């Protein structure tokens, strides 16, 4: 784990870390609050040997003896005899054992001084007991040395520093307890975070995909508010989203360089993971490359393509498969040149049977001859429709959403695809932060920042642009399959009548149509987008305003 990984973990679990630390510090503060306040007073005594009138050598010997005597007298301060005298002298309503337990001492090995400490709930009582202990210890020491309590012996214990009443309690040490609580909170947070990371089955980063499957990560789609507001805006394909789509488009086209896929179904493990939005964006990116693209709404349970592109949803795939409507009347144009959509149409009561029919297979096969077909399939785990469609197309793209998709669900989808011998091109990770979607080089390198007049670099925020002007397009037709024509009572005349109206030169107009301003209109789409054998669709009435996510 690198330092950057640690920072990301802290940013991700900062609420958990803060909660654990607050709990631990709060418990430490509560424990400190319920402890009794104790005060400690100290007094000093000095051991003197001889009268002090001797030579320097005698003084040095006396000092050594005094140090030894101080070490011998110090334990007397906690003796029962000294405690009993203190109780009698002060008239304390305390037991001898209690007084003896409140006394402690320290001795400096190189000095004949004894430091006495007394702890009590009252600062005045602590002071009085400390002074009384020093006096009582001097009497007991004299009795031990000379057999009497007079201070006229050779060795004497003399009080030198009287105790004073402490102004602040010595216990509990609140600061130390809070620091202990802080440390315990950090340890607790670490344990909780490690457990959550170990037990978390959600996909949190691109590396989690590699832990689930050996298939490569086909692409990433950054999280962007523009996806909900400007699905058809050209500016959307100029920033991080556009760069990610171009990566996805390139990876998909080179998934099999010898046989590039002509039909792709886009699904996800569960609903609300972004499969419909990714399908629409991928279809747009392929169409802007110059490829004729048809986006088919294969989700016959919760269709979203008509809503995303704001086209009529009453006529679509189900009517085409049932023979009620010819294919060229069900397909609708979009604002993107070369991109046409086939809505789901009326929702049937048996979606799985409709998608698994031979007519559906033949329809996708015919469309794939002249177009790249993108099928927005239903989620793979709730229903079987996606696996049925997977057998009708060249392969699958599985869309997962960072932070909500689960590894186990992705693993199950790939297992289902393997059970039906469906090819999976790869996984698309949707909704990742834009900074992580930028990859190694970053968008800053390629001009998604600009420099203002003052020389400061600022991020460019593109405003929503109006949809591009529509360009005239030639009428496009596709012949229906022979077996389909037999099932259409009114389809022969309509289909062959439309074909008979085509120019003899294969669909080319003799003169380029004029635009609204009188000038020549932009160039017609490539030859492969026009003429017999290609769809003629209905034009969308208005641009998308608020797409819904599948």
Coordinates of C-alpha atoms in Angstrom, one line a residue:
X1 CA 0.0 0.0 0.0
X2 CA 1.4 3.4 -1.0
X3 CA 0.9 6.7 0.6
X4 CA -1.6 7.7 -2.0
X5 CA -3.6 4.5 -1.2
X6 CA -3.6 5.5 2.4
X7 CA -4.9 9.0 1.6
X8 CA -7.7 7.5 -0.6
X9 CA -8.7 5.2 2.3
X10 CA -8.8 8.1 4.7
X11 CA -10.9 10.1 2.2
X12 CA -13.3 7.2 1.7
X13 CA -13.7 6.2 5.3
X14 CA -13.2 9.5 7.0
X15 CA -16.6 9.3 8.7
X16 CA -15.9 5.9 10.1
X17 CA -12.5 7.0 11.3
X18 CA -13.9 10.2 12.9
X19 CA -16.7 8.2 14.5
X20 CA -14.3 5.7 16.1
X21 CA -12.0 8.4 17.4
X22 CA -14.8 10.4 18.8
X23 CA -16.2 7.3 20.5
X24 CA -12.9 6.4 22.0
X25 CA -12.0 9.9 23.2
X26 CA -15.6 10.3 24.6
X27 CA -15.2 7.1 26.6
X28 CA -11.9 8.3 27.9
X29 CA -13.3 11.6 28.9
X30 CA -16.3 10.0 30.6
X31 CA -14.0 7.6 32.5
X32 CA -11.8 10.6 33.6
X33 CA -14.9 12.4 34.8
X34 CA -16.1 9.7 37.1
X35 CA -12.7 9.2 38.8
X36 CA -12.3 11.0 42.2
X37 CA -10.1 14.1 42.3
X38 CA -7.0 13.4 44.4
X39 CA -4.4 15.9 45.6
X40 CA -0.7 15.3 46.3
X41 CA 1.5 17.2 48.8
X42 CA 5.2 16.7 49.3
X43 CA 7.7 17.4 52.1
X44 CA 11.4 16.9 52.5
X45 CA 13.6 15.7 55.3
X46 CA 17.5 15.7 55.6
X47 CA 19.6 13.1 57.4
X48 CA 22.5 14.6 59.3
X49 CA 25.4 12.6 60.8
X50 CA 27.7 14.2 63.5
X51 CA 28.0 17.8 64.4
X52 CA 29.6 19.0 61.2
X53 CA 32.7 20.5 62.9
X54 CA 35.2 17.8 61.6
X55 CA 37.7 18.0 58.8
X56 CA 36.9 17.6 55.1
X57 CA 37.6 13.9 55.2
X58 CA 35.3 13.5 58.1
X59 CA 32.6 15.5 56.3
X60 CA 32.9 13.3 53.2
X61 CA 32.5 10.2 55.4
X62 CA 29.6 11.7 57.2
X63 CA 27.8 12.5 53.9
X64 CA 28.2 8.9 52.7
X65 CA 26.9 7.6 56.0
X66 CA 24.0 10.1 55.8
X67 CA 23.1 8.9 52.3
X68 CA 23.1 5.3 53.6
X69 CA 21.0 6.2 56.6
X70 CA 18.5 8.1 54.3
X71 CA 18.0 5.0 52.3
X72 CA 17.5 3.1 55.6
X73 CA 15.0 5.6 57.1
X74 CA 12.9 6.1 54.0
X75 CA 10.8 2.9 54.4
X76 CA 9.9 4.1 57.9
X77 CA 7.6 6.7 56.3
X78 CA 5.1 4.1 55.2
X79 CA 5.4 2.0 58.4
X80 CA 2.4 1.4 60.6
X81 CA 4.2 3.0 63.5
X82 CA 4.5 6.3 61.6
X83 CA 1.0 6.1 60.3
X84 CA -0.4 5.5 63.8
X85 CA 1.4 8.5 65.2
X86 CA 0.1 10.7 62.3
X87 CA -3.5 9.6 63.1
X88 CA -3.1 10.4 66.8
X89 CA -1.3 13.8 66.2
X90 CA -3.9 15.0 63.6
X91 CA -7.0 13.3 65.1
X92 CA -7.9 11.8 61.7
X93 CA -11.0 9.7 61.3
X94 CA -9.0 7.4 59.1
X95 CA -7.6 3.9 59.6
X96 CA -3.9 3.4 60.0
X97 CA -3.8 1.3 56.8
X98 CA -5.5 4.0 54.8
X99 CA -3.0 6.6 56.0
X100 CA -0.1 4.3 55.4
X101 CA -1.4 3.5 51.8
X102 CA -1.6 7.2 51.0
X103 CA 2.1 7.8 51.7
X104 CA 5.0 7.3 49.2
X105 CA 8.6 8.4 49.2
X106 CA 11.7 8.8 47.0
X107 CA 15.4 8.8 47.9
X108 CA 18.2 10.2 45.9
X109 CA 21.1 7.7 46.0
X110 CA 23.7 10.4 46.1
X111 CA 22.0 12.7 48.6
X112 CA 20.8 12.2 52.2
X113 CA 17.4 13.7 51.4
X114 CA 14.0 11.9 51.7
X115 CA 11.0 13.2 49.6
X116 CA 7.7 12.3 51.1
X117 CA 4.4 12.3 49.1
X118 CA 0.9 12.1 50.5
X119 CA -2.2 11.7 48.4
X120 CA -5.6 12.7 49.7
X121 CA -9.1 13.8 48.5
X122 CA -8.5 17.2 50.3
X123 CA -5.5 19.4 49.5
X124 CA -5.3 20.7 53.1
X125 CA -5.4 17.2 54.5
X126 CA -2.6 16.1 52.1
X127 CA -0.5 19.0 53.3
X128 CA -1.0 18.2 57.0
X129 CA -0.4 14.5 56.7
X130 CA 2.9 15.1 54.7
X131 CA 4.3 17.4 57.4
X132 CA 3.1 15.0 60.2
X133 CA 4.8 12.1 58.4
X134 CA 8.2 13.8 58.3
X135 CA 8.0 14.7 62.0
X136 CA 6.8 11.2 63.0
X137 CA 9.5 9.6 60.9
X138 CA 12.2 11.7 62.6
X139 CA 11.0 10.6 66.0
X140 CA 10.9 6.9 65.0
X141 CA 14.4 7.2 63.4
X142 CA 15.8 8.7 66.6
X143 CA 14.2 6.0 68.7
X144 CA 15.8 3.4 66.4
X145 CA 19.2 5.0 66.6
X146 CA 19.5 5.9 70.3
X147 CA 16.6 4.2 72.0
X148 CA 14.9 7.5 72.7
X149 CA 12.9 10.0 70.7
X150 CA 15.2 13.0 71.4
X151 CA 17.0 14.6 68.5
X152 CA 20.3 14.7 70.3
X153 CA 21.8 11.6 68.8
X154 CA 24.6 11.3 66.3
X155 CA 22.2 10.7 63.4
X156 CA 19.3 13.0 63.0
X157 CA 16.4 13.3 60.5
X158 CA 15.6 17.0 60.1
X159 CA 12.6 18.4 58.2
X160 CA 13.8 20.9 55.7
X161 CA 10.8 21.7 53.4
X162 CA 7.3 21.9 54.7
X163 CA 4.4 20.8 52.4
X164 CA 2.0 23.3 50.9
X165 CA -1.6 22.7 49.9
X166 CA -1.7 21.7 46.2
X167 CA -3.8 24.0 43.9
X168 CA -4.7 21.4 41.3
X169 CA -5.5 17.7 41.5
X170 CA -2.8 15.2 40.6
X171 CA -5.2 12.5 39.6
X172 CA -6.8 11.7 37.2
X173 CA -4.4 12.8 34.5
X174 CA -7.0 14.0 32.0
X175 CA -4.6 14.8 29.2
X176 CA -3.0 11.4 29.4
X177 CA -6.3 9.6 29.4
X178 CA -7.5 11.6 26.4
X179 CA -4.3 10.8 24.5
X180 CA -4.8 7.1 25.4
X181 CA -8.4 7.4 24.1
X182 CA -7.1 9.0 20.9
X183 CA -4.6 6.2 20.3
X184 CA -7.3 3.6 21.0
X185 CA -9.7 5.3 18.6
X186 CA -7.1 5.3 15.8
X187 CA -6.5 1.6 16.4
X188 CA -10.2 0.9 16.5
X189 CA -10.7 2.9 13.3
X190 CA -7.9 0.9 11.6
X191 CA -9.5 -2.4 12.6
X192 CA -13.0 -1.3 11.5
X193 CA -11.7 0.0 8.1
X194 CA -9.7 -3.1 7.4
X195 CA -12.7 -5.3 8.2
X196 CA -15.0 -3.1 6.0
X197 CA -12.5 -3.3 3.2
X198 CA -12.2 -7.1 3.6
X199 CA -15.9 -7.6 3.8
X200 CA -16.8 -5.0 1.1
X201 CA -17.9 -6.7 -2.1
X202 CA -18.6 -3.5 -4.1
X203 CA -16.4 -2.5 -7.0
X204 CA -14.5 0.5 -5.7
X205 CA -11.7 0.9 -8.2
X206 CA -10.6 -0.4 -11.6
X207 CA -8.2 -2.9 -10.0
X208 CA -11.2 -4.7 -8.5
X209 CA -12.3 -5.7 -12.0
X210 CA -9.0 -7.6 -12.5
X211 CA -9.6 -9.4 -9.2
X212 CA -12.9 -10.8 -10.6
X213 CA -12.1 -11.7 -14.2
X214 CA -9.1 -12.0 -16.6
X215 CA -11.0 -10.0 -19.2
X216 CA -9.6 -6.6 -19.7
X217 CA -11.2 -3.4 -18.6
X218 CA -12.7 -2.3 -21.9
X219 CA -13.2 1.4 -20.8
X220 CA -14.2 3.8 -18.0
X221 CA -16.9 6.4 -18.0
X222 CA -16.3 9.3 -15.7
X223 CA -18.9 10.7 -13.4
X224 CA -20.3 13.9 -14.9
X225 CA -23.4 16.0 -14.4
X226 CA -23.4 16.6 -18.2
X227 CA -24.6 13.1 -18.8
X228 CA -27.9 14.0 -17.3
X229 CA -28.2 17.4 -19.1
X230 CA -26.4 17.3 -22.4
X231 CA -26.4 13.8 -23.8
X232 CA -26.6 15.2 -27.4
X233 CA -24.3 18.2 -26.9
X234 CA -21.1 18.2 -29.0
X235 CA -19.3 19.7 -26.0
X236 CA -19.9 16.6 -24.1
X237 CA -17.5 14.7 -26.3
X238 CA -14.7 17.2 -26.0
X239 CA -13.9 16.7 -22.3
X240 CA -13.2 13.7 -20.0
X241 CA -16.4 11.9 -21.1
X242 CA -15.5 12.2 -24.8
X243 CA -12.0 11.0 -24.3
X244 CA -13.2 8.0 -22.3
X245 CA -15.7 7.2 -25.0
X246 CA -13.0 7.3 -27.7
X247 CA -10.9 4.9 -25.6
X248 CA -13.9 2.6 -25.3
X249 CA -14.7 2.8 -29.0
X250 CA -11.1 2.1 -30.0
X251 CA -10.8 -0.9 -27.6
X252 CA -14.1 -2.3 -28.9
X253 CA -13.1 -2.0 -32.5
X254 CA -9.8 -3.7 -31.8
X255 CA -11.2 -6.4 -29.6
X256 CA -10.8 -8.7 -32.7
X257 CA -8.7 -6.8 -35.3
X258 CA -9.3 -9.5 -37.9
X259 CA -13.1 -9.6 -37.4
X260 CA -14.3 -6.3 -35.8
X261 CA -17.6 -6.7 -34.1
X262 CA -20.7 -5.7 -36.0
X263 CA -23.3 -6.2 -33.3
X264 CA -22.8 -5.7 -29.6
X265 CA -25.2 -6.1 -26.7
X266 CA -24.7 -3.8 -23.6
X267 CA -25.9 -5.1 -20.3
X268 CA -25.2 -4.8 -16.6
X269 CA -25.6 -7.1 -13.6
X270 CA -28.4 -5.1 -12.0
X271 CA -30.6 -2.1 -12.9
X272 CA -29.5 1.5 -12.5
X273 CA -25.8 0.9 -13.3
X274 CA -25.8 3.0 -16.5
X275 CA -26.1 0.5 -19.3
X276 CA -28.6 2.6 -21.3
X277 CA -26.5 5.7 -21.0
X278 CA -23.3 3.9 -22.0
X279 CA -25.2 2.3 -25.0
X280 CA -26.3 5.7 -26.2
X281 CA -22.9 7.3 -25.8
X282 CA -21.1 4.4 -27.4
X283 CA -23.5 4.5 -30.4
X284 CA -22.9 8.3 -30.7
X285 CA -19.1 7.8 -30.6
X286 CA -19.2 5.1 -33.3
X287 CA -21.4 7.2 -35.5
X288 CA -19.2 10.3 -35.2
X289 CA -16.3 8.1 -36.4
X290 CA -18.2 7.8 -39.7
X291 CA -19.8 4.4 -39.1
X292 CA -23.5 3.9 -39.7
X293 CA -24.9 2.8 -36.4
X294 CA -28.3 1.5 -35.3
X295 CA -29.1 1.5 -31.6
X296 CA -31.7 -1.1 -30.8
X297 CA -33.7 -1.0 -27.5
X298 CA -33.6 -4.6 -26.5
X299 CA -34.9 -3.9 -23.0
X300 CA -38.6 -4.9 -23.5
X301 CA -39.3 -4.5 -19.8
X302 CA -38.0 -1.0 -19.0
X303 CA -37.1 0.6 -22.4
X304 CA -35.1 3.8 -22.2
X305 CA -33.7 4.5 -25.7
X306 CA -36.8 6.4 -26.8
X307 CA -36.6 8.6 -23.7
X308 CA -32.9 9.1 -24.1
X309 CA -33.2 10.3 -27.7
X310 CA -36.7 11.9 -27.3
X311 CA -38.3 9.9 -30.1
X312 CA -41.8 8.4 -30.2
X313 CA -41.9 5.2 -28.3
X314 CA -45.2 3.8 -29.6
X315 CA -43.7 2.1 -32.7
X316 CA -40.6 0.0 -32.5
X317 CA -39.0 -3.4 -32.3
X318 CA -42.0 -5.4 -31.2
X319 CA -44.1 -4.1 -34.0
X320 CA -41.4 -4.9 -36.5
X321 CA -41.0 -8.4 -35.2
X322 CA -44.8 -8.9 -35.3
X323 CA -45.1 -7.6 -38.9
X324 CA -47.3 -4.7 -38.0
X325 CA -44.9 -2.0 -39.1
X326 CA -42.1 -2.1 -41.7
X327 CA -38.6 -1.7 -40.4
X328 CA -37.9 1.6 -42.2
X329 CA -40.9 3.1 -40.5
X330 CA -39.9 2.0 -37.0
X331 CA -36.4 3.4 -37.1
X332 CA -35.9 7.0 -36.1
X333 CA -33.1 9.4 -36.9
X334 CA -31.2 11.3 -34.2
X335 CA -29.3 14.6 -34.1
X336 CA -26.0 12.6 -34.8
X337 CA -25.4 11.9 -38.4
X338 CA -25.3 8.2 -39.1
X339 CA -27.0 7.2 -35.9
X340 CA -30.5 5.8 -35.9
X341 CA -32.4 4.2 -33.1
X342 CA -35.0 1.5 -33.0
X343 CA -37.2 1.9 -29.9
X344 CA -38.7 -1.0 -28.1
X345 CA -42.2 -0.2 -29.1
X346 CA -45.2 -1.7 -27.2
X347 CA -44.1 -3.8 -24.3
X348 CA -45.1 -7.5 -24.8
X349 CA -46.2 -10.0 -22.2
X350 CA -43.4 -12.4 -23.2
X351 CA -40.2 -10.4 -23.7
X352 CA -37.9 -13.4 -23.5
X353 CA -39.7 -15.3 -26.3
X354 CA -39.8 -12.2 -28.5
X355 CA -36.0 -11.6 -28.1
X356 CA -35.2 -15.3 -28.7
X357 CA -37.3 -15.6 -31.8
X358 CA -35.8 -16.4 -35.2
X359 CA -37.1 -13.0 -36.5
X360 CA -35.0 -11.2 -33.9
X361 CA -31.9 -13.1 -35.0
X362 CA -32.6 -12.4 -38.7
X363 CA -33.3 -8.7 -38.0
X364 CA -29.9 -8.3 -36.1
X365 CA -28.1 -10.2 -38.9
X366 CA -29.6 -8.0 -41.6
X367 CA -28.9 -4.8 -39.7
X368 CA -25.3 -5.8 -39.1
X369 CA -24.6 -6.1 -42.8
X370 CA -24.5 -2.4 -43.3
X371 CA -24.5 -1.0 -39.8
X372 CA -22.8 -1.4 -36.4
X373 CA -25.6 -2.6 -34.2
X374 CA -25.6 -1.6 -30.5
X375 CA -28.3 -3.4 -28.5
X376 CA -29.4 -2.0 -25.1
X377 CA -30.1 -5.2 -23.3
X378 CA -31.9 -5.7 -20.0
X379 CA -29.9 -6.4 -16.8
X380 CA -28.4 -9.9 -16.8
X381 CA -29.2 -11.1 -13.3
X382 CA -32.9 -10.3 -12.8
X383 CA -34.0 -11.7 -16.2
X384 CA -32.6 -14.0 -18.9
X385 CA -33.2 -11.6 -21.8
X386 CA -29.6 -10.4 -21.8
X387 CA -28.2 -13.9 -22.2
X388 CA -30.7 -14.6 -25.0
X389 CA -29.6 -11.5 -26.9
X390 CA -25.9 -12.5 -26.2
X391 CA -26.5 -15.5 -28.6
X392 CA -27.8 -13.2 -31.3
X393 CA -24.9 -10.7 -31.4
X394 CA -21.1 -10.9 -31.7
X395 CA -20.5 -10.2 -28.1
X396 CA -21.4 -8.5 -24.8
X397 CA -20.2 -5.4 -23.0
X398 CA -20.9 -5.6 -19.2
X399 CA -21.4 -2.2 -17.6
X400 CA -20.7 -1.9 -13.8
X401 CA -21.0 1.2 -11.7
X402 CA -18.2 2.2 -9.3
X403 CA -19.4 2.1 -5.7
X404 CA -22.7 0.3 -6.3
X405 CA -21.9 -2.8 -8.4
X406 CA -20.9 -5.9 -6.5
X407 CA -18.0 -8.2 -7.5
X408 CA -20.1 -11.3 -6.9
X409 CA -22.8 -10.0 -9.3
X410 CA -20.2 -9.3 -12.0
X411 CA -18.8 -12.8 -11.5
X412 CA -22.2 -14.3 -11.9
X413 CA -22.9 -12.4 -15.1
X414 CA -19.6 -13.7 -16.6
X415 CA -20.5 -17.2 -15.5
X416 CA -23.9 -17.0 -17.1
X417 CA -22.3 -15.7 -20.4
X418 CA -19.9 -18.7 -20.3
X419 CA -22.8 -21.1 -19.8
X420 CA -24.4 -20.0 -23.0
X421 CA -21.1 -19.7 -24.9
X422 CA -21.5 -16.0 -25.3
X423 CA -18.5 -13.9 -26.0
X424 CA -17.7 -11.0 -23.6
X425 CA -15.6 -8.3 -25.0
X426 CA -14.9 -6.7 -21.6
X427 CA -16.2 -4.7 -18.7
X428 CA -17.0 -1.0 -18.7
X429 CA -16.6 0.8 -15.4
X430 CA -19.1 3.6 -15.1
X431 CA -19.2 6.5 -12.7
X432 CA -15.6 6.8 -11.7
X433 CA -14.1 10.2 -10.5
X434 CA -12.9 12.3 -13.4
X435 CA -9.4 12.6 -11.9
X436 CA -9.0 8.8 -12.0
X437 CA -10.6 8.5 -15.4
X438 CA -7.8 10.7 -16.9
X439 CA -5.3 7.9 -16.7
X440 CA -1.6 8.4 -16.7
X441 CA -1.3 11.5 -18.8
X442 CA -4.3 13.4 -17.6
X443 CA -6.5 15.8 -19.5
X444 CA -4.6 18.8 -18.2
X445 CA -1.8 17.9 -20.6
X446 CA -4.1 18.0 -23.6
X447 CA -5.7 21.3 -23.1
X448 CA -8.7 20.9 -20.9
X449 CA -7.2 23.8 -18.8
X450 CA -6.8 27.3 -20.1
X451 CA -4.8 30.3 -19.0
X452 CA -6.6 33.5 -18.3
X453 CA -5.3 37.1 -18.9
X454 CA -3.5 37.1 -15.6
X455 CA -1.5 34.0 -16.4
X456 CA -3.4 31.8 -14.0
X457 CA -4.5 28.3 -15.2
X458 CA -8.2 27.6 -14.8
X459 CA -10.4 24.7 -15.6
X460 CA -12.6 25.3 -18.6
X461 CA -16.3 24.8 -17.9
X462 CA -18.2 24.3 -21.1
X463 CA -21.7 25.7 -21.1
X464 CA -24.5 23.8 -22.6
X465 CA -24.6 24.4 -26.3
X466 CA -27.6 24.2 -28.5
X467 CA -27.9 21.1 -30.7
X468 CA -26.1 21.3 -34.0
X469 CA -28.1 22.3 -37.1
X470 CA -29.7 19.4 -38.9
X471 CA -28.2 18.5 -42.3
X472 CA -30.4 17.2 -45.1
X473 CA -30.0 13.5 -45.7
X474 CA -31.1 11.3 -48.6
X475 CA -33.9 8.9 -48.1
X476 CA -32.6 5.6 -47.0
X477 CA -34.3 2.2 -47.6
X478 CA -33.6 -1.3 -46.5
X479 CA -35.3 -4.3 -48.2
X480 CA -37.3 -6.6 -45.9
X481 CA -36.4 -10.2 -45.7
X482 CA -38.3 -12.5 -48.0
X483 CA -39.7 -14.6 -45.2
X484 CA -40.8 -11.4 -43.4
X485 CA -42.6 -10.1 -46.5
X486 CA -44.8 -13.1 -46.5
X487 CA -46.0 -12.3 -43.0
X488 CA -46.8 -8.6 -43.8
X489 CA -50.2 -8.3 -45.6
X490 CA -49.5 -4.7 -46.4
X491 CA -45.8 -4.9 -46.5
X492 CA -45.2 -5.9 -50.2
X493 CA -46.6 -2.8 -51.7
X494 CA -45.1 -0.4 -49.1
X495 CA -41.7 -2.0 -49.3
X496 CA -41.4 -2.4 -53.0
X497 CA -43.1 1.0 -53.6
X498 CA -40.5 2.7 -51.5
X499 CA -37.7 0.9 -53.4
X500 CA -39.2 1.8 -56.8
X501 CA -39.0 5.5 -55.9
X502 CA -35.2 5.3 -55.6
X503 CA -33.2 7.0 -58.4
X504 CA -31.8 4.7 -61.0
X505 CA -28.2 5.6 -60.1
X506 CA -28.5 3.7 -56.8
X507 CA -29.8 6.5 -54.6
X508 CA -27.6 9.5 -55.6
X509 CA -29.3 12.8 -56.1
X510 CA -28.4 14.7 -59.2
X511 CA -28.1 18.0 -57.4
X512 CA -27.1 18.8 -53.8
X513 CA -30.1 20.2 -51.9
X514 CA -29.9 23.7 -50.7
X515 CA -29.8 24.7 -47.0
X516 CA -32.2 27.0 -45.3
X517 CA -30.0 30.0 -46.0
X518 CA -29.9 29.4 -49.7
X519 CA -26.3 28.0 -49.7
X520 CA -25.3 24.5 -50.5
X521 CA -26.1 22.1 -47.7
X522 CA -23.3 20.2 -46.1
X523 CA -22.0 17.1 -47.8
X524 CA -24.2 14.0 -47.8
X525 CA -23.3 11.1 -45.6
X526 CA -20.9 8.5 -47.0
X527 CA -22.1 6.2 -49.8
X528 CA -22.5 3.3 -47.4
X529 CA -25.1 5.3 -45.4
X530 CA -27.3 5.9 -48.5
X531 CA -29.1 4.0 -51.1
X532 CA -30.8 0.6 -51.1
X533 CA -29.9 -1.9 -48.4
X534 CA -29.7 0.8 -45.7
X535 CA -32.4 2.0 -43.3
X536 CA -34.5 5.0 -43.8
X537 CA -35.7 6.4 -40.5
X538 CA -37.9 9.0 -38.9
X539 CA -36.3 12.1 -37.7
X540 CA -36.4 13.0 -34.0
X541 CA -38.6 16.0 -33.3
X542 CA -36.5 17.7 -30.6
X543 CA -33.3 17.4 -28.7
X544 CA -32.9 15.5 -25.5
X545 CA -33.4 17.5 -22.3
X546 CA -33.2 15.0 -19.4
X547 CA -32.2 11.5 -20.3
X548 CA -32.9 8.7 -17.9
X549 CA -30.3 6.2 -16.9
X550 CA -30.9 2.5 -17.5

